[in-house]
Amino acid sequence: MFSDELANISWEETTARIYAKTENDVLRALGKEHCDVEDFMALISPAAARFLEPMARLSKKYTEERFGKTISMFIPLYITNSCTNSCVYCGFHISNPMARTILTPEQIEDECVAIKRLAPFENLLLVTGENPAKAGVPYLAKALDVCKKHFSNMKIEVMPLSAEEYKELTEHGLNGVICFQETYNKARYNVYHPRGMKSKFDWRVNGFDRMGQAGVHSIGMGVLIGLEDWRTDVTMMAYHLRYLQKHYWRTKYSVNFPRMRPAENGGFQPNVIMNDRELAQVTFAMRIFDHDVDISYSTREPAYIRDHMAGLGVTTMSAESKTEPGGYHTYPQALEQFHVSDERTAVQVEHDLKALGREPVWKDWDTSFDELKLAR
């Protein structure tokens, strides 16, 4: 399990190594065809700040070699904000006085129909708070059964599950799982997650192993930018990515760098701010580090950032997202988990991407691809 590997990686020593990188280390990394984690540290270090232009050119080159000019489009569907956790930064915090909603199968159906009216989405991300008693695996299985009539590719962003539970959900149409570790700083993790199942660091970080063991087609990773030193956190994620690729090499991987925005409870402010240039830097660094990983930007990011980065490393985007349960049809005025920055319609996002020479793709994977592969 990755928790065993992580125990041998010092947070403090890793931080020191990143900040000790020199311009020569950056140039060495830029000259390599295949980078290791030490090279990645150089590319995200302060020493690399003056190399953004060559990093952007290299990132663009690798992106177009692997993905062409395509941008895969997806949309999230929040089906419940019921949660038993006490994450200090989250609008779904158990102590936050807000109406809690668990959509019924009929309401989920209505949401799917409403989404289809927005644009020809085929990639759906089902999102929940973490309440296994009221919205556990049986509820998720029913939700997938409803949604698979409308979408060809379904992922979930929910509480970490057992390998057996992930496997069970694949039988209901699940293709992928996204899970944010939030921070890899184990010593500080419970400052942000004091109670609830999410307070169990090892259970969460080893959830990615359980996804791999279950044969999940796609695994998405991320750290929440704003909790701890972002350079150290994304380095830990790079270690984690390489570990997963070695052990579960049949799986497709994606990464995300969500920058924290004010939550509805209003009390927590980010400890760390990543500016736009640093977001670009970490995106370029990740693409140079791993030519094949999918890099996703959500509507947390403003339109000008998403448009600019679409040609330089980003390969997946959400559009017209609602971050409240039932936000597309059932409860259009419900309380959001976080406010979106890019409020364009999906049609407008498509138009703007095409104007930039990108090719938005609404459906890029189907179970028949795997069936064909097995038949060979």
CSV table of C-alpha atoms in Angstrom, one decimal:
chain,number,residue,atom,x,y,z
A,1,MET,CA,0.0,0.0,0.0
A,2,PHE,CA,1.2,3.5,-0.7
A,3,SER,CA,1.0,4.5,2.9
A,4,ASP,CA,4.0,2.2,3.5
A,5,GLU,CA,5.9,4.0,0.7
A,6,LEU,CA,4.9,7.4,2.0
A,7,ALA,CA,6.2,6.6,5.5
A,8,ASN,CA,9.7,6.6,4.0
A,9,ILE,CA,9.4,10.0,2.3
A,10,SER,CA,10.1,12.9,4.7
A,11,TRP,CA,7.9,16.0,4.1
A,12,GLU,CA,10.5,18.3,5.6
A,13,GLU,CA,13.4,16.8,3.6
A,14,THR,CA,11.4,16.9,0.4
A,15,THR,CA,10.5,20.6,0.9
A,16,ALA,CA,14.2,21.4,1.5
A,17,ARG,CA,15.2,19.6,-1.7
A,18,ILE,CA,12.6,21.4,-3.8
A,19,TYR,CA,13.8,24.8,-2.5
A,20,ALA,CA,17.4,23.9,-3.0
A,21,LYS,CA,17.0,23.2,-6.7
A,22,THR,CA,19.1,25.4,-9.0
A,23,GLU,CA,18.7,26.7,-12.5
A,24,ASN,CA,21.1,24.0,-13.7
A,25,ASP,CA,18.8,21.4,-12.2
A,26,VAL,CA,15.9,22.9,-14.2
A,27,LEU,CA,17.9,22.9,-17.4
A,28,ARG,CA,18.9,19.3,-16.8
A,29,ALA,CA,15.2,18.3,-16.4
A,30,LEU,CA,14.2,20.2,-19.5
A,31,GLY,CA,16.8,18.4,-21.5
A,32,LYS,CA,15.6,14.9,-20.5
A,33,GLU,CA,13.1,12.9,-22.5
A,34,HIS,CA,11.8,11.1,-19.4
A,35,CYS,CA,11.9,12.8,-16.0
A,36,ASP,CA,11.9,11.3,-12.6
A,37,VAL,CA,10.5,12.9,-9.4
A,38,GLU,CA,13.7,14.8,-8.7
A,39,ASP,CA,13.4,16.4,-12.1
A,40,PHE,CA,9.7,17.2,-11.3
A,41,MET,CA,10.9,18.9,-8.1
A,42,ALA,CA,13.2,21.1,-10.1
A,43,LEU,CA,10.5,22.1,-12.6
A,44,ILE,CA,8.1,23.2,-9.8
A,45,SER,CA,10.8,24.9,-7.8
A,46,PRO,CA,11.2,28.7,-7.5
A,47,ALA,CA,14.3,28.3,-9.6
A,48,ALA,CA,12.1,27.3,-12.6
A,49,ALA,CA,10.0,30.5,-12.5
A,50,ARG,CA,12.1,32.2,-15.2
A,51,PHE,CA,11.8,29.1,-17.5
A,52,LEU,CA,8.0,29.2,-18.0
A,53,GLU,CA,8.3,29.9,-21.8
A,54,PRO,CA,10.5,26.9,-22.6
A,55,MET,CA,8.4,24.8,-20.2
A,56,ALA,CA,5.2,25.9,-22.0
A,57,ARG,CA,6.6,25.0,-25.4
A,58,LEU,CA,7.7,21.5,-24.2
A,59,SER,CA,4.4,20.9,-22.5
A,60,LYS,CA,2.5,21.9,-25.6
A,61,LYS,CA,4.7,19.6,-27.7
A,62,TYR,CA,4.1,16.6,-25.5
A,63,THR,CA,0.4,17.3,-25.1
A,64,GLU,CA,-0.2,17.5,-28.8
A,65,GLU,CA,1.9,14.4,-29.5
A,66,ARG,CA,-0.3,12.3,-27.0
A,67,PHE,CA,-3.7,14.0,-27.2
A,68,GLY,CA,-3.7,16.0,-30.4
A,69,LYS,CA,-5.8,19.2,-30.1
A,70,THR,CA,-8.6,17.5,-28.2
A,71,ILE,CA,-10.2,18.7,-25.0
A,72,SER,CA,-12.4,16.1,-23.3
A,73,MET,CA,-15.6,17.6,-21.8
A,74,PHE,CA,-17.3,16.5,-18.7
A,75,ILE,CA,-19.9,17.7,-16.2
A,76,PRO,CA,-20.4,17.0,-12.5
A,77,LEU,CA,-23.7,16.0,-11.0
A,78,TYR,CA,-24.0,16.5,-7.2
A,79,ILE,CA,-26.5,14.1,-5.9
A,80,THR,CA,-26.2,14.7,-2.2
A,81,ASN,CA,-24.6,17.2,0.2
A,82,SER,CA,-25.3,15.1,3.2
A,83,CYS,CA,-22.0,14.5,5.0
A,84,THR,CA,-20.7,13.2,8.3
A,85,ASN,CA,-17.2,14.8,8.0
A,86,SER,CA,-15.9,18.0,9.7
A,87,CYS,CA,-13.5,19.3,7.0
A,88,VAL,CA,-12.8,22.8,8.1
A,89,TYR,CA,-12.7,24.3,4.6
A,90,CYS,CA,-15.8,22.6,3.1
A,91,GLY,CA,-19.3,24.0,2.6
A,92,PHE,CA,-20.7,20.5,3.3
A,93,HIS,CA,-19.1,20.5,6.8
A,94,ILE,CA,-21.4,18.6,9.1
A,95,SER,CA,-21.8,21.6,11.4
A,96,ASN,CA,-22.7,24.0,8.6
A,97,PRO,CA,-26.3,25.0,9.1
A,98,MET,CA,-27.7,24.2,5.6
A,99,ALA,CA,-30.5,22.2,4.1
A,100,ARG,CA,-29.3,18.6,3.4
A,101,THR,CA,-30.5,17.0,0.2
A,102,ILE,CA,-30.3,13.4,-1.1
A,103,LEU,CA,-31.7,13.2,-4.6
A,104,THR,CA,-34.2,10.4,-5.3
A,105,PRO,CA,-33.7,8.2,-8.4
A,106,GLU,CA,-36.5,10.2,-10.1
A,107,GLN,CA,-34.7,13.5,-9.3
A,108,ILE,CA,-31.4,12.1,-10.6
A,109,GLU,CA,-33.2,11.2,-13.8
A,110,ASP,CA,-34.5,14.7,-14.1
A,111,GLU,CA,-31.0,16.1,-13.6
A,112,CYS,CA,-29.7,13.8,-16.4
A,113,VAL,CA,-32.3,15.0,-18.8
A,114,ALA,CA,-31.6,18.7,-17.9
A,115,ILE,CA,-27.9,18.2,-18.5
A,116,LYS,CA,-28.5,16.7,-21.9
A,117,ARG,CA,-30.3,19.8,-22.8
A,118,LEU,CA,-27.2,21.9,-22.1
A,119,ALA,CA,-24.8,20.1,-24.5
A,120,PRO,CA,-24.1,16.5,-25.8
A,121,PHE,CA,-22.2,15.5,-22.6
A,122,GLU,CA,-21.3,11.8,-22.4
A,123,ASN,CA,-18.8,12.1,-19.5
A,124,LEU,CA,-20.6,12.4,-16.2
A,125,LEU,CA,-19.0,12.8,-12.7
A,126,LEU,CA,-21.3,11.8,-9.8
A,127,VAL,CA,-20.4,13.7,-6.7
A,128,THR,CA,-21.6,13.3,-3.1
A,129,GLY,CA,-20.7,14.3,0.4
A,130,GLU,CA,-19.6,11.4,2.6
A,131,ASN,CA,-22.5,9.8,4.4
A,132,PRO,CA,-22.3,6.0,4.0
A,133,ALA,CA,-25.4,5.3,6.1
A,134,LYS,CA,-27.7,7.4,4.0
A,135,ALA,CA,-25.9,7.6,0.6
A,136,GLY,CA,-23.6,4.5,0.6
A,137,VAL,CA,-22.9,1.9,-2.1
A,138,PRO,CA,-26.5,0.8,-2.6
A,139,TYR,CA,-27.5,4.4,-3.3
A,140,LEU,CA,-24.6,4.9,-5.6
A,141,ALA,CA,-25.4,1.7,-7.5
A,142,LYS,CA,-29.0,3.0,-8.1
A,143,ALA,CA,-27.7,6.4,-9.2
A,144,LEU,CA,-25.3,4.8,-11.7
A,145,ASP,CA,-28.2,2.6,-13.0
A,146,VAL,CA,-30.2,5.7,-13.6
A,147,CYS,CA,-27.4,7.7,-15.2
A,148,LYS,CA,-26.1,5.0,-17.5
A,149,LYS,CA,-29.2,5.3,-19.6
A,150,HIS,CA,-28.0,8.8,-20.5
A,151,PHE,CA,-24.2,8.8,-20.4
A,152,SER,CA,-21.6,6.4,-21.8
A,153,ASN,CA,-18.8,7.2,-19.3
A,154,MET,CA,-19.5,7.6,-15.6
A,155,LYS,CA,-17.1,8.5,-12.8
A,156,ILE,CA,-17.7,9.1,-9.1
A,157,GLU,CA,-16.1,11.4,-6.6
A,158,VAL,CA,-17.4,10.0,-3.3
A,159,MET,CA,-16.1,8.6,0.0
A,160,PRO,CA,-13.2,6.1,-0.3
A,161,LEU,CA,-14.6,2.5,-0.6
A,162,SER,CA,-13.3,-1.0,-0.3
A,163,ALA,CA,-11.9,-2.8,-3.3
A,164,GLU,CA,-15.0,-5.1,-3.3
A,165,GLU,CA,-17.3,-2.0,-3.3
A,166,TYR,CA,-15.5,-0.4,-6.2
A,167,LYS,CA,-15.7,-3.7,-8.1
A,168,GLU,CA,-19.5,-3.9,-7.4
A,169,LEU,CA,-20.0,-0.4,-8.8
A,170,THR,CA,-18.2,-1.3,-12.0
A,171,GLU,CA,-20.9,-3.8,-12.5
A,172,HIS,CA,-23.4,-0.9,-12.5
A,173,GLY,CA,-21.5,1.1,-15.2
A,174,LEU,CA,-18.7,2.8,-13.2
A,175,ASN,CA,-15.7,3.6,-15.4
A,176,GLY,CA,-13.6,5.9,-13.1
A,177,VAL,CA,-13.0,7.3,-9.7
A,178,ILE,CA,-11.7,10.7,-8.6
A,179,CYS,CA,-10.4,11.2,-5.1
A,180,PHE,CA,-8.6,14.2,-3.7
A,181,GLN,CA,-6.1,13.4,-1.0
A,182,GLU,CA,-6.4,17.1,-0.1
A,183,THR,CA,-2.9,17.0,1.5
A,184,TYR,CA,-0.2,14.4,1.9
A,185,ASN,CA,1.1,16.0,5.0
A,186,LYS,CA,0.1,13.4,7.5
A,187,ALA,CA,1.3,15.4,10.5
A,188,ARG,CA,-1.1,18.2,9.6
A,189,TYR,CA,-3.9,16.2,7.9
A,190,ASN,CA,-6.1,16.0,11.0
A,191,VAL,CA,-5.9,19.8,11.5
A,192,TYR,CA,-8.2,20.0,8.4
A,193,HIS,CA,-10.1,16.7,9.0
A,194,PRO,CA,-10.6,16.4,12.7
A,195,ARG,CA,-13.6,14.0,12.7
A,196,GLY,CA,-15.5,11.6,10.5
A,197,MET,CA,-14.2,8.8,8.2
A,198,LYS,CA,-12.2,11.4,6.3
A,199,SER,CA,-10.0,11.9,9.3
A,200,LYS,CA,-8.4,8.4,8.7
A,201,PHE,CA,-5.4,9.4,6.6
A,202,ASP,CA,-4.2,5.9,5.7
A,203,TRP,CA,-7.7,4.7,4.7
A,204,ARG,CA,-8.0,7.6,2.3
A,205,VAL,CA,-4.5,7.5,0.8
A,206,ASN,CA,-4.7,3.7,0.3
A,207,GLY,CA,-8.1,4.1,-1.4
A,208,PHE,CA,-6.2,4.5,-4.7
A,209,ASP,CA,-4.7,1.0,-4.2
A,210,ARG,CA,-8.1,-0.4,-3.7
A,211,MET,CA,-9.3,1.3,-6.9
A,212,GLY,CA,-6.4,-0.3,-8.8
A,213,GLN,CA,-7.1,-3.7,-7.2
A,214,ALA,CA,-10.7,-3.5,-8.3
A,215,GLY,CA,-9.6,-2.8,-11.9
A,216,VAL,CA,-11.2,0.7,-12.1
A,217,HIS,CA,-10.6,1.9,-15.7
A,218,SER,CA,-9.6,5.5,-14.7
A,219,ILE,CA,-8.2,7.0,-11.5
A,220,GLY,CA,-8.2,10.7,-10.8
A,221,MET,CA,-5.9,12.3,-8.2
A,222,GLY,CA,-5.5,15.8,-6.7
A,223,VAL,CA,-4.4,17.9,-3.8
A,224,LEU,CA,-6.3,20.9,-2.5
A,225,ILE,CA,-4.1,23.9,-3.2
A,226,GLY,CA,-4.3,26.1,-0.2
A,227,LEU,CA,-3.8,23.8,2.8
A,228,GLU,CA,0.0,23.1,2.8
A,229,ASP,CA,3.0,24.0,0.7
A,230,TRP,CA,1.7,23.3,-2.8
A,231,ARG,CA,5.1,22.3,-4.1
A,232,THR,CA,5.6,19.6,-1.5
A,233,ASP,CA,2.1,18.3,-1.9
A,234,VAL,CA,2.2,18.0,-5.7
A,235,THR,CA,5.6,16.3,-5.3
A,236,MET,CA,4.0,13.7,-3.0
A,237,MET,CA,1.3,13.3,-5.6
A,238,ALA,CA,4.0,12.7,-8.3
A,239,TYR,CA,5.5,9.9,-6.1
A,240,HIS,CA,2.0,8.5,-5.7
A,241,LEU,CA,1.3,8.6,-9.4
A,242,ARG,CA,4.5,6.7,-10.2
A,243,TYR,CA,3.7,4.1,-7.6
A,244,LEU,CA,0.2,3.5,-9.0
A,245,GLN,CA,1.5,3.3,-12.6
A,246,LYS,CA,4.0,0.7,-11.5
A,247,HIS,CA,1.5,-1.4,-9.6
A,248,TYR,CA,-1.7,-0.9,-11.7
A,249,TRP,CA,-0.3,-0.3,-15.1
A,250,ARG,CA,-3.6,-1.1,-17.0
A,251,THR,CA,-5.3,1.9,-15.4
A,252,LYS,CA,-5.5,5.4,-16.9
A,253,TYR,CA,-4.6,8.3,-14.6
A,254,SER,CA,-5.6,12.0,-14.3
A,255,VAL,CA,-4.5,14.8,-12.1
A,256,ASN,CA,-6.1,18.1,-10.9
A,257,PHE,CA,-4.8,21.1,-9.1
A,258,PRO,CA,-7.9,22.7,-7.6
A,259,ARG,CA,-7.1,26.1,-6.0
A,260,MET,CA,-9.1,26.7,-2.9
A,261,ARG,CA,-12.0,29.1,-3.0
A,262,PRO,CA,-14.0,30.4,-0.1
A,263,ALA,CA,-16.4,27.8,1.2
A,264,GLU,CA,-20.0,28.6,2.3
A,265,ASN,CA,-19.1,28.3,6.0
A,266,GLY,CA,-16.9,31.4,5.4
A,267,GLY,CA,-14.5,30.6,8.3
A,268,PHE,CA,-11.5,29.1,6.7
A,269,GLN,CA,-9.1,31.0,4.5
A,270,PRO,CA,-6.4,29.4,2.4
A,271,ASN,CA,-3.0,29.0,4.1
A,272,VAL,CA,-1.2,29.1,0.8
A,273,ILE,CA,-2.0,31.0,-2.4
A,274,MET,CA,-1.0,29.7,-5.8
A,275,ASN,CA,-1.0,32.5,-8.3
A,276,ASP,CA,-1.8,32.1,-12.0
A,277,ARG,CA,1.9,31.8,-13.1
A,278,GLU,CA,2.4,29.0,-10.5
A,279,LEU,CA,-0.6,27.2,-11.7
A,280,ALA,CA,0.8,27.3,-15.2
A,281,GLN,CA,4.2,26.2,-13.9
A,282,VAL,CA,2.9,23.1,-12.1
A,283,THR,CA,0.7,22.2,-15.1
A,284,PHE,CA,3.7,22.4,-17.5
A,285,ALA,CA,5.9,20.5,-15.0
A,286,MET,CA,3.3,17.7,-14.7
A,287,ARG,CA,3.1,17.3,-18.5
A,288,ILE,CA,6.8,17.2,-18.9
A,289,PHE,CA,7.1,14.7,-16.0
A,290,ASP,CA,4.3,12.5,-17.5
A,291,HIS,CA,3.4,12.8,-21.1
A,292,ASP,CA,0.4,10.6,-20.9
A,293,VAL,CA,-1.4,11.7,-17.7
A,294,ASP,CA,-4.7,13.5,-18.2
A,295,ILE,CA,-4.6,17.0,-16.7
A,296,SER,CA,-8.0,18.4,-15.8
A,297,TYR,CA,-9.2,22.0,-15.0
A,298,SER,CA,-12.6,22.5,-13.5
A,299,THR,CA,-14.8,25.6,-13.4
A,300,ARG,CA,-13.1,26.6,-10.2
A,301,GLU,CA,-10.7,28.3,-12.6
A,302,PRO,CA,-11.7,31.5,-14.5
A,303,ALA,CA,-12.4,31.4,-18.2
A,304,TYR,CA,-9.2,33.2,-19.3
A,305,ILE,CA,-7.0,30.7,-17.5
A,306,ARG,CA,-8.9,27.7,-18.9
A,307,ASP,CA,-8.8,29.0,-22.4
A,308,HIS,CA,-5.1,29.9,-22.2
A,309,MET,CA,-4.0,26.5,-20.8
A,310,ALA,CA,-6.2,24.5,-23.1
A,311,GLY,CA,-3.4,24.5,-25.7
A,312,LEU,CA,-0.5,24.1,-23.3
A,313,GLY,CA,-1.2,21.0,-21.2
A,314,VAL,CA,-4.8,20.7,-20.1
A,315,THR,CA,-6.7,17.9,-21.7
A,316,THR,CA,-10.0,17.7,-19.8
A,317,MET,CA,-12.5,20.4,-18.7
A,318,SER,CA,-15.8,20.6,-17.1
A,319,ALA,CA,-18.4,23.1,-18.3
A,320,GLU,CA,-21.6,24.8,-17.0
A,321,SER,CA,-21.1,23.1,-13.6
A,322,LYS,CA,-23.5,23.3,-10.7
A,323,THR,CA,-21.9,22.4,-7.4
A,324,GLU,CA,-25.2,21.9,-5.4
A,325,PRO,CA,-27.4,18.8,-5.4
A,326,GLY,CA,-30.1,19.2,-8.0
A,327,GLY,CA,-28.6,22.4,-9.4
A,328,TYR,CA,-29.5,21.6,-13.0
A,329,HIS,CA,-33.3,21.1,-12.5
A,330,THR,CA,-34.6,20.1,-9.0
A,331,TYR,CA,-33.1,22.7,-6.7
A,332,PRO,CA,-31.6,25.4,-8.9
A,333,GLN,CA,-31.1,27.8,-5.9
A,334,ALA,CA,-29.5,25.3,-3.4
A,335,LEU,CA,-26.4,26.1,-1.5
A,336,GLU,CA,-23.2,25.3,-3.4
A,337,GLN,CA,-20.1,23.4,-2.1
A,338,PHE,CA,-18.0,26.2,-3.7
A,339,HIS,CA,-18.6,29.0,-6.2
A,340,VAL,CA,-17.5,28.4,-9.8
A,341,SER,CA,-15.4,31.0,-11.6
A,342,ASP,CA,-16.1,30.1,-15.2
A,343,GLU,CA,-19.8,30.7,-15.6
A,344,ARG,CA,-20.0,30.3,-19.4
A,345,THR,CA,-22.5,27.9,-20.8
A,346,ALA,CA,-21.2,24.6,-22.2
A,347,VAL,CA,-22.0,25.8,-25.7
A,348,GLN,CA,-20.0,29.0,-25.2
A,349,VAL,CA,-17.0,27.0,-23.8
A,350,GLU,CA,-17.2,24.8,-26.9
A,351,HIS,CA,-17.3,27.8,-29.2
A,352,ASP,CA,-14.4,29.5,-27.5
A,353,LEU,CA,-12.2,26.4,-27.5
A,354,LYS,CA,-12.9,25.9,-31.2
A,355,ALA,CA,-11.9,29.5,-31.8
A,356,LEU,CA,-8.6,28.7,-30.2
A,357,GLY,CA,-8.0,25.8,-32.5
A,358,ARG,CA,-9.0,23.1,-29.9
A,359,GLU,CA,-11.3,20.2,-30.6
A,360,PRO,CA,-13.9,19.7,-27.7
A,361,VAL,CA,-14.8,16.0,-27.4
A,362,TRP,CA,-18.0,15.0,-25.7
A,363,LYS,CA,-17.4,11.3,-25.8
A,364,ASP,CA,-13.9,9.8,-25.8
A,365,TRP,CA,-14.3,6.3,-24.3
A,366,ASP,CA,-16.8,3.5,-24.4
A,367,THR,CA,-17.0,0.1,-22.7
A,368,SER,CA,-17.0,-1.4,-26.2
A,369,PHE,CA,-13.3,-0.4,-26.6
A,370,ASP,CA,-12.4,-2.7,-23.7
A,371,GLU,CA,-14.6,-5.5,-25.1
A,372,LEU,CA,-12.8,-5.2,-28.5
A,373,LYS,CA,-9.4,-5.2,-26.7
A,374,LEU,CA,-10.4,-8.4,-24.8
A,375,ALA,CA,-11.6,-10.1,-28.0
A,376,ARG,CA,-8.2,-9.7,-29.8
